[in-house]
Coordinates of N, CA and C in Angstrom, one line a residue:
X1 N 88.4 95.0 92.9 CA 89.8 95.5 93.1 C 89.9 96.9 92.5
X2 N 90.2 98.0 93.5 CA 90.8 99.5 92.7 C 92.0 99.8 92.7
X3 N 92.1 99.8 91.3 CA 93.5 100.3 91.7 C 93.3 102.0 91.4
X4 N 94.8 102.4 91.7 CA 94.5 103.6 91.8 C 96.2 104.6 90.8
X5 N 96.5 104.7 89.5 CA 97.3 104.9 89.0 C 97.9 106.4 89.3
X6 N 99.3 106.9 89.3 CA 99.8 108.1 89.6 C 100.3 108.4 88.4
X7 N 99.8 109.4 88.0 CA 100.6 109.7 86.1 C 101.0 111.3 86.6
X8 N 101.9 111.2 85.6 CA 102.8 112.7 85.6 C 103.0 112.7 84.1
X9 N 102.5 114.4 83.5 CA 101.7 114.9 82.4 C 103.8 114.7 82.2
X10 N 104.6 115.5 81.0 CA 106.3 115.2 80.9 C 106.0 116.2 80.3
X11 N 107.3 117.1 80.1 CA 107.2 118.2 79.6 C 107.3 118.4 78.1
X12 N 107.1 117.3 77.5 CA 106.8 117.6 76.0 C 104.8 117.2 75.8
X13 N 104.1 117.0 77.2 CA 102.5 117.0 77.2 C 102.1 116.1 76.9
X14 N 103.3 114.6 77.0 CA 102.7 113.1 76.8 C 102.9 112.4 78.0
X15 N 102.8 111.6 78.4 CA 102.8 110.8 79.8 C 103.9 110.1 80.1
X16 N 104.8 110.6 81.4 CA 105.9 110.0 81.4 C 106.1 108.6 81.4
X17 N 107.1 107.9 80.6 CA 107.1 106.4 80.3 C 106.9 105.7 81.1
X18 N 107.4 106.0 82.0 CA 107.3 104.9 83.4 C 105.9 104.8 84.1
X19 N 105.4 106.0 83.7 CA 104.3 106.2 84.3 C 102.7 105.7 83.1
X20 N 103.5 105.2 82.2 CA 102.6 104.5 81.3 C 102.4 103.2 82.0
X21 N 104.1 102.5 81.4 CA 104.2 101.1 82.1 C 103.0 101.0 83.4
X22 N 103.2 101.8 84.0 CA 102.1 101.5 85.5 C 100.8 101.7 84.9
X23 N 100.7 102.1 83.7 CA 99.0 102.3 83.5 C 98.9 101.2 82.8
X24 N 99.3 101.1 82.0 CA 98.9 99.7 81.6 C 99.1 98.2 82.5
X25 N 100.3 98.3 83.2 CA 100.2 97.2 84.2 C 99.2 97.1 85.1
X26 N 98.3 97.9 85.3 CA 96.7 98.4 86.0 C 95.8 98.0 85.3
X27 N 96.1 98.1 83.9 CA 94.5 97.8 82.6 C 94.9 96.3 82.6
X28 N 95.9 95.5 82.8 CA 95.6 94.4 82.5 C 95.4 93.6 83.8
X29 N 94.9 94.1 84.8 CA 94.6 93.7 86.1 C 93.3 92.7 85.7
X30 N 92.7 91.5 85.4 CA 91.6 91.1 85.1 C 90.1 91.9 86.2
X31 N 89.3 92.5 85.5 CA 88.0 92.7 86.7 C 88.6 93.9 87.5
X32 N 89.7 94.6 87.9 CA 90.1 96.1 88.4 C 89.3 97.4 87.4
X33 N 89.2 97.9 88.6 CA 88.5 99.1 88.7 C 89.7 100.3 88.7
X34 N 90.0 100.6 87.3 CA 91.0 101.6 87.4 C 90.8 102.7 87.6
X35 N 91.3 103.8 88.5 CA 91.2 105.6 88.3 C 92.7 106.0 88.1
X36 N 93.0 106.8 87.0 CA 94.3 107.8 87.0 C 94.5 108.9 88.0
X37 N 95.3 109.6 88.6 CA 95.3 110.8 88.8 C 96.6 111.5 88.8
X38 N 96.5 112.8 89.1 CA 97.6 113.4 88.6 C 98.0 114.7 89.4
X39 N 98.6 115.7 89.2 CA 98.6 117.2 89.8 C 99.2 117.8 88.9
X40 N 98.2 119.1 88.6 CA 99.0 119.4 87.6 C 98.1 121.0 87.8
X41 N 98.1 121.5 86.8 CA 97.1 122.9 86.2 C 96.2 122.4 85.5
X42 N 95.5 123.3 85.3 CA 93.9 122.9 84.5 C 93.8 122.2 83.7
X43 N 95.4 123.0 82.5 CA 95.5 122.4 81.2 C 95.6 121.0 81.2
X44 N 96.0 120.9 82.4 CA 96.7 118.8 82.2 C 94.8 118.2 82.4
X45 N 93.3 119.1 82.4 CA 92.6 118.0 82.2 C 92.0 117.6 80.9
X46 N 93.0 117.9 80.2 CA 92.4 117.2 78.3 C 93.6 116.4 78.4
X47 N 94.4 116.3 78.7 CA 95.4 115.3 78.9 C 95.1 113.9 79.5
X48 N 95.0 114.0 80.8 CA 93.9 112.7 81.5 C 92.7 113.0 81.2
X49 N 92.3 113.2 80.3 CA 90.6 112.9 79.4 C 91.0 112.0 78.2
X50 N 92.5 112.3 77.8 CA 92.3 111.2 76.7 C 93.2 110.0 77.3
X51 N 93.8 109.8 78.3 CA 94.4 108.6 78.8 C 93.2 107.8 79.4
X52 N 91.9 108.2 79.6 CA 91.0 107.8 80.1 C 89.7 106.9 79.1
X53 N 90.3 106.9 77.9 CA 90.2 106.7 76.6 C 90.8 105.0 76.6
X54 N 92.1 105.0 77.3 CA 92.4 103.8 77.4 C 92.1 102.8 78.1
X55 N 91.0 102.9 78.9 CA 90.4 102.2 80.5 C 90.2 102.6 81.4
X56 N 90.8 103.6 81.7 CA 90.0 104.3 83.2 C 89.2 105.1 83.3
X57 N 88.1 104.1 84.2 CA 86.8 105.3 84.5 C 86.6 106.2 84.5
X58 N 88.0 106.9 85.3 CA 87.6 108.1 85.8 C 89.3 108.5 86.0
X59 N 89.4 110.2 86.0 CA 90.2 110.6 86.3 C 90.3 111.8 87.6
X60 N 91.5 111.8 88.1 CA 91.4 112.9 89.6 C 92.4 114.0 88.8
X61 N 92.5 115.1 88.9 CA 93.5 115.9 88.6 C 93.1 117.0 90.0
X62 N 94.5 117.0 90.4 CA 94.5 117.7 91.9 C 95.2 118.8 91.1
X63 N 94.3 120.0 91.2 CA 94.6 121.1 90.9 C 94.4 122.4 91.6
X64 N 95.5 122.8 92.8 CA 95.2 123.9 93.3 C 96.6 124.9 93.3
X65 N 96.5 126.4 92.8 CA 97.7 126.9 93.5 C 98.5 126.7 94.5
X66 N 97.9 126.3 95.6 CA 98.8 126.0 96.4 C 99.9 124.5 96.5
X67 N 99.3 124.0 95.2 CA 100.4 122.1 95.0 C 101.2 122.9 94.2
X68 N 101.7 124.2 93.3 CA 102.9 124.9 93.0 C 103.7 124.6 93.2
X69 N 105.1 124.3 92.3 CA 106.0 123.8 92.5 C 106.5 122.6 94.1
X70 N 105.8 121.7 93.9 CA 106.0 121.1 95.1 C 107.1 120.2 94.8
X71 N 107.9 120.0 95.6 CA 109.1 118.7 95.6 C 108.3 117.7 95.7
X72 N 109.0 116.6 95.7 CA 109.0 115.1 95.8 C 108.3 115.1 97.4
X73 N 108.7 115.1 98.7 CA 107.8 115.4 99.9 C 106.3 115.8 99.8
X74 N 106.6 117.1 99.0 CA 105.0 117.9 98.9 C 103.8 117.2 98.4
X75 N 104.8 116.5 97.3 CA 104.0 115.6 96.5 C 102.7 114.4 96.7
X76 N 104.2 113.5 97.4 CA 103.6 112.5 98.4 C 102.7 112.5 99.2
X77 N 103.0 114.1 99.8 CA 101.9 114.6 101.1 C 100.3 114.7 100.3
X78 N 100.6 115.2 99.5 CA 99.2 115.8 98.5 C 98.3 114.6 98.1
X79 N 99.6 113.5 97.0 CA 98.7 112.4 96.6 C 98.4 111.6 97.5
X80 N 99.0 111.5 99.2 CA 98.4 110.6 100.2 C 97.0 111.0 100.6
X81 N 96.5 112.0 100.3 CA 95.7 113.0 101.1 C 94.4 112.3 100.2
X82 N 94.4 112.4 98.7 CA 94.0 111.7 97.7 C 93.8 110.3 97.9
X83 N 94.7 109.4 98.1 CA 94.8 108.1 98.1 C 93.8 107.6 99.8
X84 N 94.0 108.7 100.7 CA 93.5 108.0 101.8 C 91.5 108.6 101.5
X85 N 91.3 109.2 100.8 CA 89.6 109.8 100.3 C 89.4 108.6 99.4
X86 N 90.1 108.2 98.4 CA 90.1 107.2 97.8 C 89.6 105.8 97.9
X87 N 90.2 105.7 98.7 CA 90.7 104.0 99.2 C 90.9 102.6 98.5
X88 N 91.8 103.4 97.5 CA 92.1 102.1 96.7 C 93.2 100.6 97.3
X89 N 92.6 99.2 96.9 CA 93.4 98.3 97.1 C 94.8 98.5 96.6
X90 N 95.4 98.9 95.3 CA 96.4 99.4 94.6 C 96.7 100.2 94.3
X91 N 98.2 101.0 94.3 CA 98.3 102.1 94.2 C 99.8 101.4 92.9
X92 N 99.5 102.0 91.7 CA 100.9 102.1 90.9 C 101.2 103.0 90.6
X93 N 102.9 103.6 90.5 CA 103.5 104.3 89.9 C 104.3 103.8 89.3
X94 N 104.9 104.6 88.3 CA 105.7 104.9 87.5 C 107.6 104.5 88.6
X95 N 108.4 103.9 88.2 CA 109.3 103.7 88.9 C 110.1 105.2 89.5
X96 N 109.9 105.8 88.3 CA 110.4 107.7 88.4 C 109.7 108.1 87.1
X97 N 110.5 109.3 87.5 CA 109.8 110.7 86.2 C 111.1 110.8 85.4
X98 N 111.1 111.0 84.3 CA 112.1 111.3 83.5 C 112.8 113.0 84.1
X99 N 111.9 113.9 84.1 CA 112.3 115.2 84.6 C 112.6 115.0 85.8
X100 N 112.2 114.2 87.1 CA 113.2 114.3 88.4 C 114.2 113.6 88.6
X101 N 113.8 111.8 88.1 CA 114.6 111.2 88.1 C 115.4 110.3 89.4
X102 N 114.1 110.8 90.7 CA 114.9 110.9 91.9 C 114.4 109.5 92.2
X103 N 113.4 108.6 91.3 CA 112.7 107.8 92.6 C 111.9 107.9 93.6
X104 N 111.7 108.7 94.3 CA 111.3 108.7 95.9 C 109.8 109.1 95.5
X105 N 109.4 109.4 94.8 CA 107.7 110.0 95.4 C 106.7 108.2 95.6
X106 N 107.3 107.8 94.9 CA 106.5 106.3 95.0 C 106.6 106.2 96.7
X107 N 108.0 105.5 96.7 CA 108.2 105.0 98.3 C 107.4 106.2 99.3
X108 N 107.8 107.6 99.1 CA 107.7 108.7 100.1 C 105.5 108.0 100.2
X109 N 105.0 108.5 98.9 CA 103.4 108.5 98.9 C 103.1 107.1 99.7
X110 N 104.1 105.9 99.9 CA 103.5 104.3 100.3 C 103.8 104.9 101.9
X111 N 104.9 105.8 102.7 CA 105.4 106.1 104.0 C 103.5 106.9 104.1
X112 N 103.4 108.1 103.8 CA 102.5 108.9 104.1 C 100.9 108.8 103.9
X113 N 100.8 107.3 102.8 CA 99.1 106.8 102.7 C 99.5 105.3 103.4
X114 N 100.6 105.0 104.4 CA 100.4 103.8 105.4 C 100.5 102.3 104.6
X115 N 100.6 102.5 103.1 CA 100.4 101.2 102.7 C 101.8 99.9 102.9
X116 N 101.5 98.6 102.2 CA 102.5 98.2 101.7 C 103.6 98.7 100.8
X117 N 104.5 98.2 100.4 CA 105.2 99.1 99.2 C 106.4 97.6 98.7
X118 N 106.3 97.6 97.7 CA 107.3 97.0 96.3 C 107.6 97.6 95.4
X119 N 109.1 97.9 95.6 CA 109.5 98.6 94.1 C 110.4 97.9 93.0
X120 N 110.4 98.5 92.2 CA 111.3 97.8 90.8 C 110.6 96.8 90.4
X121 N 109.3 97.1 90.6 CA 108.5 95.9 89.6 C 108.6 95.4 88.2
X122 N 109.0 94.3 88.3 CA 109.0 93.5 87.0 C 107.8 92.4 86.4
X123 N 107.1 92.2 86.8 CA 106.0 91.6 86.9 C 105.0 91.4 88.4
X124 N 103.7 91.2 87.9 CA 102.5 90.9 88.6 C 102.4 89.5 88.4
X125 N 102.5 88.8 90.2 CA 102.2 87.4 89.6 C 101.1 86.9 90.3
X126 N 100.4 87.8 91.3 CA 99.0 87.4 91.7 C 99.0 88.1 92.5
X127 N 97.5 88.4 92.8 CA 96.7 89.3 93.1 C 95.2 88.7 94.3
X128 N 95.6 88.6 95.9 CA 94.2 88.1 96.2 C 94.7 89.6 97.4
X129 N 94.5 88.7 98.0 CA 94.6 89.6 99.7 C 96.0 90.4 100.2
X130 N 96.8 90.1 98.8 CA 98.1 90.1 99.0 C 98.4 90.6 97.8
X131 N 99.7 90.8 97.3 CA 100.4 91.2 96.3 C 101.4 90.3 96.0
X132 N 101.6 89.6 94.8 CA 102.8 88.9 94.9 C 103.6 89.3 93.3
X133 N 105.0 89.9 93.6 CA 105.2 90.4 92.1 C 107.3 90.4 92.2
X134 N 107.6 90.0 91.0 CA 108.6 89.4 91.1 C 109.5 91.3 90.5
X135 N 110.6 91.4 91.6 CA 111.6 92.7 91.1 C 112.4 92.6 90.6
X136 N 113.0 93.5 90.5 CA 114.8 93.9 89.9 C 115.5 93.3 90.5
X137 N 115.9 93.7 92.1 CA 116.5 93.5 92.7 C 116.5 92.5 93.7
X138 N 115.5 92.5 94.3 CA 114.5 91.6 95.3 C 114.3 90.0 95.3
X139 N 114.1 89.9 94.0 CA 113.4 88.7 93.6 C 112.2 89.0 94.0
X140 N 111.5 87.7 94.2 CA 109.6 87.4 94.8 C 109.6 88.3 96.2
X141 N 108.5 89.0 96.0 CA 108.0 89.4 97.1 C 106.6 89.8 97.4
X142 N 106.2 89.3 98.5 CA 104.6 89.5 98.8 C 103.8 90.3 100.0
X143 N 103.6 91.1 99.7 CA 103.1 92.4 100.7 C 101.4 92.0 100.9
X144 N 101.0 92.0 102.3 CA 99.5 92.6 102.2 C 98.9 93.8 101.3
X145 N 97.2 93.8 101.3 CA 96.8 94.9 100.9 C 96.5 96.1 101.8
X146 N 96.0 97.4 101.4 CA 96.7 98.0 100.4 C 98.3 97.9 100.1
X147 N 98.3 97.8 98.8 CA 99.7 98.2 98.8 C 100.4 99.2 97.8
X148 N 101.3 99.5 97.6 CA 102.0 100.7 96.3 C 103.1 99.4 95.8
X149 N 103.2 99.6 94.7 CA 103.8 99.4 93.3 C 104.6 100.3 92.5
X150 N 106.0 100.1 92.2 CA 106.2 101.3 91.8 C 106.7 100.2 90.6
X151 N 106.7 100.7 89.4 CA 106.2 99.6 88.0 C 107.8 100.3 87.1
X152 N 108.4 99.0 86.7 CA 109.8 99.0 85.6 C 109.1 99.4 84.3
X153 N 109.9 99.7 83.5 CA 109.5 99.5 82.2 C 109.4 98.3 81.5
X154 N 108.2 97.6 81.7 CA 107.9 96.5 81.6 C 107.0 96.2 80.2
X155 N 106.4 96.7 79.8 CA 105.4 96.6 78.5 C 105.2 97.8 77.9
X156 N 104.5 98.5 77.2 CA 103.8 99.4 75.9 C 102.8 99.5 76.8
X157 N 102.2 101.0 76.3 CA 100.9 101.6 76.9 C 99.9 101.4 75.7
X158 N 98.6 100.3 75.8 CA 98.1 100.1 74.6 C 97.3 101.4 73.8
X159 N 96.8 101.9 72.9 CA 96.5 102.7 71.9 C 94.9 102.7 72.1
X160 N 94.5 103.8 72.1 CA 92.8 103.5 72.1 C 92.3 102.8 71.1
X161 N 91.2 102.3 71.1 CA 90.6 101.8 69.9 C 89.7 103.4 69.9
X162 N 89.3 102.9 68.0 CA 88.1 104.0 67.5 C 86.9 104.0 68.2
X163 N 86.5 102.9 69.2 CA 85.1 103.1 69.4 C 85.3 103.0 70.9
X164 N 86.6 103.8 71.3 CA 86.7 103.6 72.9 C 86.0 104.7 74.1
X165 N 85.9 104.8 74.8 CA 84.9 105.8 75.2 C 85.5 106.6 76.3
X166 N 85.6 108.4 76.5 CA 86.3 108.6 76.9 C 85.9 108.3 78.8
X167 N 86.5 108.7 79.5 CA 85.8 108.4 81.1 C 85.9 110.2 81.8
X168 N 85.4 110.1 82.8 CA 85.6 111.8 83.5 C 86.7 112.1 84.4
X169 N 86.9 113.1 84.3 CA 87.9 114.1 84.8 C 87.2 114.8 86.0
X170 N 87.9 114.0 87.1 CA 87.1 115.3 88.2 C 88.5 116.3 88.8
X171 N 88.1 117.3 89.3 CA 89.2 118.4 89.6 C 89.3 118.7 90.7
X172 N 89.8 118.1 92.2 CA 90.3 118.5 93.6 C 91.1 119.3 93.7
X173 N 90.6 120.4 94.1 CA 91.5 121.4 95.4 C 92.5 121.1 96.5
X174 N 93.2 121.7 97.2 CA 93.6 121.6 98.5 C 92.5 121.6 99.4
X175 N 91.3 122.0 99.3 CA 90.3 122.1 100.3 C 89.3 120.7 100.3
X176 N 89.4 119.8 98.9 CA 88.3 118.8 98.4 C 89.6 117.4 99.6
X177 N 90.9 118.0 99.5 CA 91.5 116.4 100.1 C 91.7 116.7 101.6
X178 N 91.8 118.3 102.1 CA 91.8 118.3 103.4 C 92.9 118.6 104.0
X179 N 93.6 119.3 102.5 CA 95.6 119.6 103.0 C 96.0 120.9 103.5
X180 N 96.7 120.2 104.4 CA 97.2 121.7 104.8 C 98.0 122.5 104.1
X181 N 97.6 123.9 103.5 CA 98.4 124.0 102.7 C 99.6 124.2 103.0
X182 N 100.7 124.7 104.2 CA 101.9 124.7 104.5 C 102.4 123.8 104.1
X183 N 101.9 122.4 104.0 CA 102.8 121.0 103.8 C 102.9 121.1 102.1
X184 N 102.2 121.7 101.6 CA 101.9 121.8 99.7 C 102.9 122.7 99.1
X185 N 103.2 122.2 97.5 CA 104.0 123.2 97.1 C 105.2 123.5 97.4
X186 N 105.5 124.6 97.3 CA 106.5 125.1 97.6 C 107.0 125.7 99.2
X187 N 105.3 125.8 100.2 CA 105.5 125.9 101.4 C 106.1 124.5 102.0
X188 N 106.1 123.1 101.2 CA 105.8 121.9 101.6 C 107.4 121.7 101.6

């Protein structure tokens, strides 16, 4: 099983809450294969170098001038571009960002990488060929795979241990995912 986490660095340079909740609701996936990723500038890769400290193999940081100020659209376009090179079984986010606030990059990123999609996650209640996970609003609901997850504030982001080991940081361009850049940024 991969899952495949969306984290957004918050502008005090710790990981937005919601966007924890989804990391940790990914580390306790039994046997998942977690990767974080993110967009950001360079500086954000000692940032997912130490979140990677907490279980994930590996981290993506999509870092090109041209993902510059991108809205919520741009976004989606970008991390789909990512997620379809990828091909993870799971995709979680964070329900929102504290700084936007808006909701939508979860849903928009499940429209533009084709997946399933459930939001206002309150729990994971199984995991085969399918997703079955109980919401806010919703009650039970069960989507095929792949699917997106967009995760409540549901639990604590656990703490590294002393003898935890960190994982790598790799660094995509606009050119490594294949984006156009008109759709990126601020052209996007």
């Amino acid at each position: 099983m991969k899952i495949l986490v969306c984290i957004r660095q918050g502008l005090d340079g710790d990981i937005n809450p919601f966007d924890a909740c989804a990391y940790e609701a990914a580390l306790q996936v039994s046997g998942a294969e977690v990767t974080i990723i993110s967009m950001g500038p360079l500086t954000a890769k000692d940032f997912l170098l130490r979140l990677t400290r907490l279980g994930a193999k590996k981290a993506i940081l999509l870092s090109d001038k041209a993902f510059a100020g991108a809205d919520t659209i741009a976004t989606a376009y970008t991390l789909s571009l990512a997620v379809k090179k990828l091909g993870p079984d799971l995709i979680f986010c964070g329900r929102q960002t504290l700084v936007g606030d808006t909701a939508q990059t979860g849903p928009m990123l499940s429209v533009y990488a084709d997946t399933s999609l459930i939001t206002n996650v309150m729990s994971i209640d199984e995991i085969g060929d399918s997703v079955t996970c109980t919401t806010r609003d919703m009650g039970t609901q069960t989507v095929s795979l792949p699917a997106l997850l967009t995760i409540e504030r549901i639990n604590n982001l656990r703490l590294p241990s002393i003898i935890s080991k960190m994982g790598e940081v790799e660094v995509w361009s606009a050119e490594d995912i294949g984006a156009d850049v008109n759709k990126c940024g601020l052209k996007g």
